[in-house]
Short mmCIF file of C-alpha atoms in Angstrom, two decimals:
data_model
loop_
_atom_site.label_atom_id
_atom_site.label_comp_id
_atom_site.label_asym_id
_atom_site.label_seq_id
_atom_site.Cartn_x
_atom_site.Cartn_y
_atom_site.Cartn_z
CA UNK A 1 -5.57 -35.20 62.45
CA UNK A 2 -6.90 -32.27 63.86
CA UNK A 3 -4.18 -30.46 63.15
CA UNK A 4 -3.93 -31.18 59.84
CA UNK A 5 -6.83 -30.48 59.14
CA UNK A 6 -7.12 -26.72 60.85
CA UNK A 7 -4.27 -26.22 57.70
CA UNK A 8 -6.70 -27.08 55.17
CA UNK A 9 -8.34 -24.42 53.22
CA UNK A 10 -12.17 -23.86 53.66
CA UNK A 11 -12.82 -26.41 50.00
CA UNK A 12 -10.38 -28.89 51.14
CA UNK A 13 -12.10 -29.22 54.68
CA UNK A 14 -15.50 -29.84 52.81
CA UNK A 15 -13.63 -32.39 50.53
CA UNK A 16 -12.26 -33.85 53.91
CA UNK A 17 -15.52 -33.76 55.70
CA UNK A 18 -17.18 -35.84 52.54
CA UNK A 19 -14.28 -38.70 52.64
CA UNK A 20 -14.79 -42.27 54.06
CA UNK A 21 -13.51 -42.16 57.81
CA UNK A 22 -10.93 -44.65 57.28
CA UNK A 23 -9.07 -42.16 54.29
CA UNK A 24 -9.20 -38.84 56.16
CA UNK A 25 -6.39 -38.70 58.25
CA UNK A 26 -3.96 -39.38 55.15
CA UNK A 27 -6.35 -37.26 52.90
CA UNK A 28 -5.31 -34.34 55.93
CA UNK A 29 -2.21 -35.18 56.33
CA UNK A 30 -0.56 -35.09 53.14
CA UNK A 31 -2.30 -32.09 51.93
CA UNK A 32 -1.80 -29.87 55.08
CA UNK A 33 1.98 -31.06 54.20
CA UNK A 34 1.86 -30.10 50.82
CA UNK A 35 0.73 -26.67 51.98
CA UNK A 36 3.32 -26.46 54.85
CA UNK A 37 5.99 -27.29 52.54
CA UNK A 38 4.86 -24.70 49.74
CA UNK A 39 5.05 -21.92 52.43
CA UNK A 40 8.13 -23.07 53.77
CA UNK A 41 9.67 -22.71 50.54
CA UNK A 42 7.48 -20.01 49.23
CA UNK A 43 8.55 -17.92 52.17
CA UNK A 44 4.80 -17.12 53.36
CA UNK A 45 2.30 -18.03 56.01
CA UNK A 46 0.58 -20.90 55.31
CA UNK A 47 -2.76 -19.24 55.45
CA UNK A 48 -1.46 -17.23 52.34
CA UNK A 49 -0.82 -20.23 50.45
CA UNK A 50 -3.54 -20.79 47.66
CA UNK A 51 -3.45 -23.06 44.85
CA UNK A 52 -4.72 -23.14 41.09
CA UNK A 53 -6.05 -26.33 38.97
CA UNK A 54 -4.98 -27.34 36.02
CA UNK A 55 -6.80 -29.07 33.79
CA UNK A 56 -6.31 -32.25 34.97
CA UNK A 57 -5.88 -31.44 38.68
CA UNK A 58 -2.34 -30.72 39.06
CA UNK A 59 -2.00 -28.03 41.36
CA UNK A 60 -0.37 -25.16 40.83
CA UNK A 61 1.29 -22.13 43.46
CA UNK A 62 -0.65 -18.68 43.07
CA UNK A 63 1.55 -16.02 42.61
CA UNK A 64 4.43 -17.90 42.70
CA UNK A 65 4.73 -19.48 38.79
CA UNK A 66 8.49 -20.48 39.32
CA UNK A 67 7.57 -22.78 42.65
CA UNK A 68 6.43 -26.41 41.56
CA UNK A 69 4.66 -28.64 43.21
CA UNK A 70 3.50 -31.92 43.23
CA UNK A 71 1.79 -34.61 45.89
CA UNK A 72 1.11 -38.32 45.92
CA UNK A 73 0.40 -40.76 49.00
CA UNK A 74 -0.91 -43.98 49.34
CA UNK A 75 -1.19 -45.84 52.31
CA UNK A 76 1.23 -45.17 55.13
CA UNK A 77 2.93 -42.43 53.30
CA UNK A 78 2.74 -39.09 51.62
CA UNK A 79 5.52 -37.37 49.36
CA UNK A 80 5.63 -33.66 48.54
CA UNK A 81 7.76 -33.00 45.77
CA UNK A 82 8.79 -29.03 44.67
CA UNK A 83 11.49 -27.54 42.42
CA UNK A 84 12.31 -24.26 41.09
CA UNK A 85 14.39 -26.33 38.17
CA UNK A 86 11.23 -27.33 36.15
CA UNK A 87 7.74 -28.88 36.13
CA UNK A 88 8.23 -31.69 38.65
CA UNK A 89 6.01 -34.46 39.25
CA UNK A 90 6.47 -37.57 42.04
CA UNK A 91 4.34 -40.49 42.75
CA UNK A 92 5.01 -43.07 45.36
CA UNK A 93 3.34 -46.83 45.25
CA UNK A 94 2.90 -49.07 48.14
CA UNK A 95 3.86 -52.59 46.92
CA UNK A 96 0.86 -54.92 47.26
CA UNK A 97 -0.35 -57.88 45.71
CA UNK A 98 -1.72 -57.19 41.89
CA UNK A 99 -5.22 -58.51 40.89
CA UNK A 100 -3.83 -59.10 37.32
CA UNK A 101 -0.22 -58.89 36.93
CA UNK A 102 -0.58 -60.03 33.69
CA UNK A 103 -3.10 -57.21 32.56
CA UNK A 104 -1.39 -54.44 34.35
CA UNK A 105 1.47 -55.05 32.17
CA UNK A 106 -0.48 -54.92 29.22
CA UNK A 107 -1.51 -51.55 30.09
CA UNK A 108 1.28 -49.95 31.16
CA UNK A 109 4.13 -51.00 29.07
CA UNK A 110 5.02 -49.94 25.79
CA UNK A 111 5.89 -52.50 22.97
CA UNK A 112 9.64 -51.36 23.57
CA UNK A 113 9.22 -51.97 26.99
CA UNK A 114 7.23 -55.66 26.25
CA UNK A 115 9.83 -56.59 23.89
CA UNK A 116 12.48 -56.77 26.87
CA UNK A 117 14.18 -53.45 26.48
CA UNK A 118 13.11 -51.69 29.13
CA UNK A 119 15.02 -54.26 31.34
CA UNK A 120 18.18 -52.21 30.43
CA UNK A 121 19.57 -50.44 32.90
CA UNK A 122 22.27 -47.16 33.23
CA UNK A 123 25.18 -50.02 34.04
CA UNK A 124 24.20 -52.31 31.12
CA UNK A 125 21.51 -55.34 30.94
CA UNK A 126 19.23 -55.87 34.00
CA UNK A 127 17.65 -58.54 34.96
CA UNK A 128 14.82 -60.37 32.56
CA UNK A 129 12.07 -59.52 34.82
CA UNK A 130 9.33 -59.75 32.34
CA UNK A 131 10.00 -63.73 32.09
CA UNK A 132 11.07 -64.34 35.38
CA UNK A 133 9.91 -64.80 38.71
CA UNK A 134 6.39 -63.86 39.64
CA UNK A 135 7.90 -61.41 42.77
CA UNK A 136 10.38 -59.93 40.01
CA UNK A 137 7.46 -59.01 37.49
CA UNK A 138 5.41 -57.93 40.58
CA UNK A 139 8.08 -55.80 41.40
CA UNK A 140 9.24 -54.71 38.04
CA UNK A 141 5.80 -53.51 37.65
CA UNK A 142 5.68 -51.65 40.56
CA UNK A 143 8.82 -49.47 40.16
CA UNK A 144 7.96 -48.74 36.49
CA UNK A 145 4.35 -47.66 37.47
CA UNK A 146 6.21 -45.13 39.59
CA UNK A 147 8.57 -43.78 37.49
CA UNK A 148 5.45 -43.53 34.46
CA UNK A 149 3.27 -41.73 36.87
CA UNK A 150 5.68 -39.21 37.89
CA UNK A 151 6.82 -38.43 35.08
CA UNK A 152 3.05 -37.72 33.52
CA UNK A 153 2.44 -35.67 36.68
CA UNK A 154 5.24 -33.29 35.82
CA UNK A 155 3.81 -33.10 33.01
CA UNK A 156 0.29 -32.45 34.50
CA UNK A 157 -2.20 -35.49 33.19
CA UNK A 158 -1.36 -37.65 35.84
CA UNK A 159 -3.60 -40.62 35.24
CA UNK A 160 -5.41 -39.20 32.72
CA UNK A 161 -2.52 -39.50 30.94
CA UNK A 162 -1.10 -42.72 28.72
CA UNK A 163 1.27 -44.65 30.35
CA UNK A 164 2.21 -46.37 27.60
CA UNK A 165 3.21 -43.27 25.86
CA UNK A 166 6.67 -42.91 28.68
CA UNK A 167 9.15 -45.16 28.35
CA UNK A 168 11.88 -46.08 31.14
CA UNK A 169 14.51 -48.63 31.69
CA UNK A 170 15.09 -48.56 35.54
CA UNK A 171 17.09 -52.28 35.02
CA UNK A 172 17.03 -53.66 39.03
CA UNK A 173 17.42 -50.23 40.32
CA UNK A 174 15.28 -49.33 43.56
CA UNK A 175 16.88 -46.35 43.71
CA UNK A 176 19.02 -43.95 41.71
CA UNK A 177 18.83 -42.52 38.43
CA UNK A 178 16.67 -43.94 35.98
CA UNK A 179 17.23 -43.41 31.98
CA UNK A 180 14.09 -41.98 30.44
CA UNK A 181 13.47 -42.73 26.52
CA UNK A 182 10.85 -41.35 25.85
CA UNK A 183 8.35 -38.52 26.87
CA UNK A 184 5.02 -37.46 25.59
CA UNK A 185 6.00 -34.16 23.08
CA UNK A 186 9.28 -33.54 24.20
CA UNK A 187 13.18 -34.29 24.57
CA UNK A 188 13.19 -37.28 26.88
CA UNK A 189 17.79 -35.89 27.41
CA UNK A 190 15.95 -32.59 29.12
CA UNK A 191 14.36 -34.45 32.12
CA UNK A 192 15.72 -35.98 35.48
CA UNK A 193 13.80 -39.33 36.83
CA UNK A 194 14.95 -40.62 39.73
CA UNK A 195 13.82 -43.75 41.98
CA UNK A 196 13.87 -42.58 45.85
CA UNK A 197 14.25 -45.07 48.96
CA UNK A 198 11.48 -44.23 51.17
CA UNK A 199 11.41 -48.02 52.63
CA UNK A 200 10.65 -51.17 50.97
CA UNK A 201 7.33 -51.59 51.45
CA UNK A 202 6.73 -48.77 48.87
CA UNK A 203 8.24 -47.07 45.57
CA UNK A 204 8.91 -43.83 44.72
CA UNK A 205 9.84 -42.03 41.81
CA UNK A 206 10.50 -37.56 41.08
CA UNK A 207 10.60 -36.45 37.67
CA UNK A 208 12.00 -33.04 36.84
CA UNK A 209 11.85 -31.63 33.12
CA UNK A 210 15.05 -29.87 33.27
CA UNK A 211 16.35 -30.66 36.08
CA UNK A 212 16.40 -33.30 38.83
CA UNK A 213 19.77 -34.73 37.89
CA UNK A 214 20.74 -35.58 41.88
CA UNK A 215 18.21 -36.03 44.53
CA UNK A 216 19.36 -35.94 48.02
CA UNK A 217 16.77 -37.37 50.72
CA UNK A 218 16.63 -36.11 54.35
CA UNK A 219 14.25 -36.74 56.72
CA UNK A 220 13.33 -37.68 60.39
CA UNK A 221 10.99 -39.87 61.80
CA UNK A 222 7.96 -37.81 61.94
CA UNK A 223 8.99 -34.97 60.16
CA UNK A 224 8.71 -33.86 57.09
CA UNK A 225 12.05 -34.68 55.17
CA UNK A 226 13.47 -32.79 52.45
CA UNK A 227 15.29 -33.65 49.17
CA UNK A 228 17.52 -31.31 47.18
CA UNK A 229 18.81 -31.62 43.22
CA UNK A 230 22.16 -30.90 42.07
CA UNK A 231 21.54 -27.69 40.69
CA UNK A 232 21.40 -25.28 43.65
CA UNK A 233 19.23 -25.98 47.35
CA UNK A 234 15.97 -26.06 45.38
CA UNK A 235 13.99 -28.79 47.38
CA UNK A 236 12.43 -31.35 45.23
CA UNK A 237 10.78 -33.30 47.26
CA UNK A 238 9.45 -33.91 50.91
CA UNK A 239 8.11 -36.89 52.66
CA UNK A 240 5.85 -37.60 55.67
CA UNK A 241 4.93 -40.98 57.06
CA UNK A 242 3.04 -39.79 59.98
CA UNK A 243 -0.15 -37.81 60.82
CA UNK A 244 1.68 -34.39 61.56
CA UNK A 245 2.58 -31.93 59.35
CA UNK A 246 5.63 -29.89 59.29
CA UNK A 247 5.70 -26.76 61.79
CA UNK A 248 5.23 -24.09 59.68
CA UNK A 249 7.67 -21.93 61.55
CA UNK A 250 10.08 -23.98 60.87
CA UNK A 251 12.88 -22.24 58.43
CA UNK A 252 14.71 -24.72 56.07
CA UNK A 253 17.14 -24.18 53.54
CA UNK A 254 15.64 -22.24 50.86
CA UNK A 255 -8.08 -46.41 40.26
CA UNK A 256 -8.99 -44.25 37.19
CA UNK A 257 -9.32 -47.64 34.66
CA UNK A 258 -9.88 -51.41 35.87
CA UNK A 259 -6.44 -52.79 36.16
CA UNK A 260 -5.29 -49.92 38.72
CA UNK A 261 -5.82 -52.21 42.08
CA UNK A 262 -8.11 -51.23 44.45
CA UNK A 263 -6.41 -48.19 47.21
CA UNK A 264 -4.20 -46.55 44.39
CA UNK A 265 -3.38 -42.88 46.02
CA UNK A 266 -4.51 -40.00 44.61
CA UNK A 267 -2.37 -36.88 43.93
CA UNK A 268 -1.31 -34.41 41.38
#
Protein backbone atom coordinates (compact mmCIF):
# COMPACT_ATOMS: atom_id res chain seq x y z
CA UNK A 1 0.00 0.00 0.00
CA UNK A 2 2.94 1.89 0.43
CA UNK A 3 3.64 1.90 -2.84
CA UNK A 4 0.66 3.03 -4.01
CA UNK A 5 0.49 5.47 -2.16
CA UNK A 6 4.21 7.16 -2.82
CA UNK A 7 2.22 7.53 -6.59
CA UNK A 8 -0.34 9.65 -5.19
CA UNK A 9 -0.16 13.30 -5.67
CA UNK A 10 0.41 15.58 -2.56
CA UNK A 11 -4.05 16.20 -2.37
CA UNK A 12 -4.70 12.65 -2.93
CA UNK A 13 -2.26 11.55 -0.03
CA UNK A 14 -4.20 14.04 2.33
CA UNK A 15 -7.53 12.53 0.96
CA UNK A 16 -5.85 9.07 1.72
CA UNK A 17 -4.53 10.02 5.06
CA UNK A 18 -8.34 11.26 6.08
CA UNK A 19 -10.02 7.74 4.90
CA UNK A 20 -11.25 4.99 7.33
CA UNK A 21 -8.28 2.39 7.66
CA UNK A 22 -10.21 -0.38 6.34
CA UNK A 23 -10.82 1.74 2.64
CA UNK A 24 -7.25 2.97 2.10
CA UNK A 25 -5.48 0.39 0.51
CA UNK A 26 -8.21 0.21 -2.41
CA UNK A 27 -8.63 4.09 -2.16
CA UNK A 28 -4.40 3.81 -3.06
CA UNK A 29 -4.54 1.32 -5.13
CA UNK A 30 -6.86 2.12 -7.76
CA UNK A 31 -5.91 5.65 -8.01
CA UNK A 32 -2.06 5.16 -8.13
CA UNK A 33 -3.37 2.73 -11.11
CA UNK A 34 -5.33 5.18 -12.69
CA UNK A 35 -2.27 7.41 -12.72
CA UNK A 36 0.13 4.60 -13.86
CA UNK A 37 -2.08 3.78 -16.61
CA UNK A 38 -2.58 7.54 -17.81
CA UNK A 39 1.27 7.82 -18.08
CA UNK A 40 1.65 4.66 -19.65
CA UNK A 41 -0.54 5.71 -22.30
CA UNK A 42 0.14 9.35 -22.10
CA UNK A 43 3.76 8.56 -22.72
CA UNK A 44 5.07 10.56 -19.49
CA UNK A 45 6.43 10.00 -16.04
CA UNK A 46 3.99 9.48 -13.71
CA UNK A 47 5.06 12.34 -11.57
CA UNK A 48 4.03 14.54 -14.66
CA UNK A 49 0.66 13.23 -14.67
CA UNK A 50 -1.91 15.84 -13.26
CA UNK A 51 -5.51 15.80 -13.48
CA UNK A 52 -8.48 18.42 -13.83
CA UNK A 53 -12.20 18.22 -12.23
CA UNK A 54 -15.07 18.51 -13.82
CA UNK A 55 -17.94 19.58 -12.46
CA UNK A 56 -19.07 16.64 -11.10
CA UNK A 57 -15.71 14.98 -10.38
CA UNK A 58 -14.84 13.27 -13.45
CA UNK A 59 -11.34 13.61 -13.97
CA UNK A 60 -9.84 14.82 -16.70
CA UNK A 61 -5.83 14.47 -18.31
CA UNK A 62 -3.96 17.98 -18.27
CA UNK A 63 -2.52 18.69 -21.36
CA UNK A 64 -3.57 15.82 -22.94
CA UNK A 65 -7.57 16.68 -24.03
CA UNK A 66 -7.69 13.66 -26.53
CA UNK A 67 -6.67 10.95 -23.55
CA UNK A 68 -9.88 9.83 -21.53
CA UNK A 69 -10.12 8.52 -18.52
CA UNK A 70 -12.26 7.04 -16.20
CA UNK A 71 -12.01 4.88 -12.67
CA UNK A 72 -14.41 2.87 -10.56
CA UNK A 73 -13.65 0.09 -7.79
CA UNK A 74 -15.52 -1.42 -5.26
CA UNK A 75 -14.46 -4.02 -3.13
CA UNK A 76 -11.81 -6.41 -4.33
CA UNK A 77 -11.38 -4.64 -7.56
CA UNK A 78 -10.50 -1.51 -9.42
CA UNK A 79 -11.03 -0.79 -13.29
CA UNK A 80 -9.26 1.97 -15.22
CA UNK A 81 -10.88 2.64 -18.31
CA UNK A 82 -9.12 5.19 -21.21
CA UNK A 83 -9.79 5.81 -24.92
CA UNK A 84 -8.66 8.16 -27.46
CA UNK A 85 -12.17 7.18 -29.45
CA UNK A 86 -14.45 9.36 -27.20
CA UNK A 87 -15.58 10.33 -23.67
CA UNK A 88 -15.46 6.93 -21.96
CA UNK A 89 -16.85 6.08 -18.76
CA UNK A 90 -16.71 2.38 -16.79
CA UNK A 91 -18.13 1.32 -13.56
CA UNK A 92 -17.78 -2.08 -12.05
CA UNK A 93 -20.34 -3.51 -9.17
CA UNK A 94 -19.60 -6.21 -6.78
CA UNK A 95 -22.78 -8.38 -6.59
CA UNK A 96 -24.11 -8.37 -3.03
CA UNK A 97 -27.24 -8.79 -1.40
CA UNK A 98 -29.76 -5.59 -2.00
CA UNK A 99 -31.49 -3.96 1.05
CA UNK A 100 -34.55 -3.25 -1.22
CA UNK A 101 -34.60 -4.94 -4.45
CA UNK A 102 -37.81 -3.78 -4.92
CA UNK A 103 -36.93 0.04 -4.42
CA UNK A 104 -33.73 -0.07 -6.29
CA UNK A 105 -35.70 -0.93 -9.24
CA UNK A 106 -37.92 1.79 -8.80
CA UNK A 107 -35.11 4.08 -9.01
CA UNK A 108 -33.18 2.98 -11.57
CA UNK A 109 -35.35 1.81 -14.29
CA UNK A 110 -37.14 3.69 -16.72
CA UNK A 111 -40.92 3.03 -17.46
CA UNK A 112 -39.61 1.35 -20.80
CA UNK A 113 -37.41 -0.60 -18.90
CA UNK A 114 -40.42 -1.47 -16.01
CA UNK A 115 -42.74 -2.29 -18.68
CA UNK A 116 -40.50 -5.45 -19.67
CA UNK A 117 -38.60 -4.06 -22.59
CA UNK A 118 -35.48 -3.71 -21.42
CA UNK A 119 -35.39 -7.59 -21.09
CA UNK A 120 -34.66 -7.56 -24.90
CA UNK A 121 -31.59 -8.49 -25.84
CA UNK A 122 -29.13 -8.06 -29.29
CA UNK A 123 -30.27 -11.95 -30.22
CA UNK A 124 -34.01 -11.36 -29.58
CA UNK A 125 -36.18 -11.70 -26.17
CA UNK A 126 -34.27 -12.37 -22.90
CA UNK A 127 -35.31 -13.70 -20.14
CA UNK A 128 -38.41 -12.04 -17.95
CA UNK A 129 -36.22 -11.12 -15.16
CA UNK A 130 -38.35 -8.45 -13.75
CA UNK A 131 -41.09 -11.26 -12.76
CA UNK A 132 -38.94 -13.96 -12.14
CA UNK A 133 -36.73 -15.34 -9.72
CA UNK A 134 -35.53 -13.25 -6.84
CA UNK A 135 -31.51 -14.16 -7.89
CA UNK A 136 -32.58 -13.15 -11.61
CA UNK A 137 -34.00 -9.61 -10.53
CA UNK A 138 -31.01 -9.37 -8.10
CA UNK A 139 -28.93 -9.93 -10.88
CA UNK A 140 -30.75 -8.13 -13.57
CA UNK A 141 -30.38 -5.23 -11.36
CA UNK A 142 -26.96 -5.48 -10.91
CA UNK A 143 -25.76 -5.63 -14.56
CA UNK A 144 -28.12 -2.75 -15.56
CA UNK A 145 -26.78 -0.55 -12.64
CA UNK A 146 -23.48 -1.08 -14.40
CA UNK A 147 -24.13 -0.43 -17.71
CA UNK A 148 -26.38 3.06 -16.40
CA UNK A 149 -23.45 4.19 -14.41
CA UNK A 150 -20.97 3.92 -17.05
CA UNK A 151 -22.57 5.25 -19.38
CA UNK A 152 -23.42 8.63 -17.15
CA UNK A 153 -19.70 8.65 -16.28
CA UNK A 154 -18.74 9.06 -19.91
CA UNK A 155 -20.80 11.45 -19.88
CA UNK A 156 -19.36 13.06 -16.66
CA UNK A 157 -22.39 13.18 -13.85
CA UNK A 158 -21.74 9.93 -12.65
CA UNK A 159 -24.19 9.59 -9.80
CA UNK A 160 -25.26 12.84 -9.85
CA UNK A 161 -26.71 11.95 -12.80
CA UNK A 162 -30.44 10.24 -13.50
CA UNK A 163 -30.37 6.82 -14.04
CA UNK A 164 -33.55 6.62 -15.17
CA UNK A 165 -32.85 8.97 -17.94
CA UNK A 166 -30.35 5.79 -19.87
CA UNK A 167 -31.98 3.12 -21.13
CA UNK A 168 -30.36 -0.46 -21.94
CA UNK A 169 -31.51 -3.85 -22.85
CA UNK A 170 -28.50 -6.15 -21.89
CA UNK A 171 -31.24 -9.38 -22.22
CA UNK A 172 -29.07 -12.33 -20.07
CA UNK A 173 -25.86 -11.01 -21.31
CA UNK A 174 -22.87 -10.92 -18.67
CA UNK A 175 -20.78 -9.99 -21.16
CA UNK A 176 -20.69 -8.60 -24.69
CA UNK A 177 -22.28 -5.86 -26.37
CA UNK A 178 -25.13 -4.29 -24.93
CA UNK A 179 -27.82 -2.17 -27.14
CA UNK A 180 -28.18 1.31 -25.72
CA UNK A 181 -31.67 3.22 -26.39
CA UNK A 182 -31.37 5.92 -25.05
CA UNK A 183 -28.84 8.62 -23.75
CA UNK A 184 -29.24 11.83 -21.92
CA UNK A 185 -28.99 14.72 -25.05
CA UNK A 186 -27.63 12.69 -27.59
CA UNK A 187 -27.72 9.83 -30.36
CA UNK A 188 -27.88 6.69 -28.27
CA UNK A 189 -26.44 4.74 -32.44
CA UNK A 190 -23.06 7.00 -31.62
CA UNK A 191 -22.03 5.13 -28.40
CA UNK A 192 -20.40 1.62 -27.61
CA UNK A 193 -21.60 -0.16 -24.12
CA UNK A 194 -20.18 -3.14 -23.44
CA UNK A 195 -20.52 -5.69 -20.36
CA UNK A 196 -16.81 -6.99 -19.40
CA UNK A 197 -16.03 -10.42 -17.50
CA UNK A 198 -13.89 -9.48 -14.71
CA UNK A 199 -15.23 -12.64 -12.54
CA UNK A 200 -18.55 -13.38 -11.25
CA UNK A 201 -18.56 -12.04 -8.14
CA UNK A 202 -18.73 -8.55 -9.79
CA UNK A 203 -20.11 -6.57 -13.00
CA UNK A 204 -18.63 -4.42 -15.21
CA UNK A 205 -19.67 -2.27 -17.84
CA UNK A 206 -17.32 0.62 -20.50
CA UNK A 207 -19.20 3.06 -22.34
CA UNK A 208 -17.58 4.89 -25.22
CA UNK A 209 -19.51 7.82 -27.10
CA UNK A 210 -18.16 7.09 -30.41
CA UNK A 211 -16.49 4.39 -30.08
CA UNK A 212 -16.10 1.23 -27.99
CA UNK A 213 -17.63 -1.09 -30.56
CA UNK A 214 -15.10 -4.27 -29.49
CA UNK A 215 -13.45 -4.52 -26.19
CA UNK A 216 -10.70 -6.92 -25.85
CA UNK A 217 -9.64 -7.80 -22.09
CA UNK A 218 -6.07 -8.80 -21.10
CA UNK A 219 -4.74 -9.11 -17.97
CA UNK A 220 -2.57 -11.12 -15.41
CA UNK A 221 -2.98 -11.95 -12.04
CA UNK A 222 -1.64 -9.00 -10.33
CA UNK A 223 -1.13 -6.82 -13.02
CA UNK A 224 -2.77 -4.35 -14.42
CA UNK A 225 -4.66 -5.75 -17.58
CA UNK A 226 -5.46 -3.91 -20.57
CA UNK A 227 -8.46 -3.77 -22.98
CA UNK A 228 -8.41 -2.47 -26.55
CA UNK A 229 -11.59 -1.33 -29.00
CA UNK A 230 -11.89 -2.15 -32.50
CA UNK A 231 -10.89 0.98 -33.84
CA UNK A 232 -7.08 1.07 -33.59
CA UNK A 233 -4.77 -0.09 -30.09
CA UNK A 234 -6.44 2.71 -28.11
CA UNK A 235 -6.74 1.02 -24.59
CA UNK A 236 -10.08 1.37 -23.06
CA UNK A 237 -9.84 -0.02 -20.12
CA UNK A 238 -7.49 -1.58 -17.38
CA UNK A 239 -8.12 -3.65 -14.37
CA UNK A 240 -6.35 -4.41 -11.06
CA UNK A 241 -7.51 -6.79 -8.38
CA UNK A 242 -4.57 -6.49 -6.18
CA UNK A 243 -2.75 -3.87 -4.04
CA UNK A 244 0.08 -3.08 -6.67
CA UNK A 245 0.01 -0.84 -9.28
CA UNK A 246 1.38 -1.21 -12.66
CA UNK A 247 5.31 -0.55 -13.05
CA UNK A 248 5.40 2.54 -14.57
CA UNK A 249 8.31 1.59 -16.76
CA UNK A 250 6.54 -0.73 -18.17
CA UNK A 251 5.89 0.10 -22.14
CA UNK A 252 2.54 -1.29 -23.53
CA UNK A 253 1.04 -0.99 -26.74
CA UNK A 254 0.20 2.50 -27.31
CA UNK A 255 -24.24 5.76 -1.80
CA UNK A 256 -25.22 9.26 -3.11
CA UNK A 257 -29.35 8.59 -2.40
CA UNK A 258 -30.87 5.85 0.07
CA UNK A 259 -31.44 2.87 -2.10
CA UNK A 260 -27.60 2.74 -3.25
CA UNK A 261 -26.53 -0.19 -0.59
CA UNK A 262 -24.16 0.49 1.81
CA UNK A 263 -20.03 0.06 0.21
CA UNK A 264 -21.06 1.34 -3.37
CA UNK A 265 -17.42 2.40 -4.93
CA UNK A 266 -16.67 5.62 -5.72
CA UNK A 267 -15.11 6.78 -9.03
CA UNK A 268 -15.42 9.11 -11.90
Amino acid sequence: MNRCAGLLSPEERRRWGRIVPGSRALYACSHAALRAVTALYGGRPVSQVTFVAGRFGKPYVSGDPGLRISLSHTEGLALVAVSRDGPVGVDVERVRPLRDPAGLRRQMLSPWEAAGAGGLSLDGPGDDWLDGTAEALHDGLFTRWACKEAVLKALGSGLAGDLTAVWVAPGERRVGPVRLHRVPGGASRAWGLQLIDVGPEFRAAVAVAGGGEVVRVLGAPRVTGFAHTSAGSHPVAATTSAPHPPTPTTRRPADPAPLIPAGSHAGA
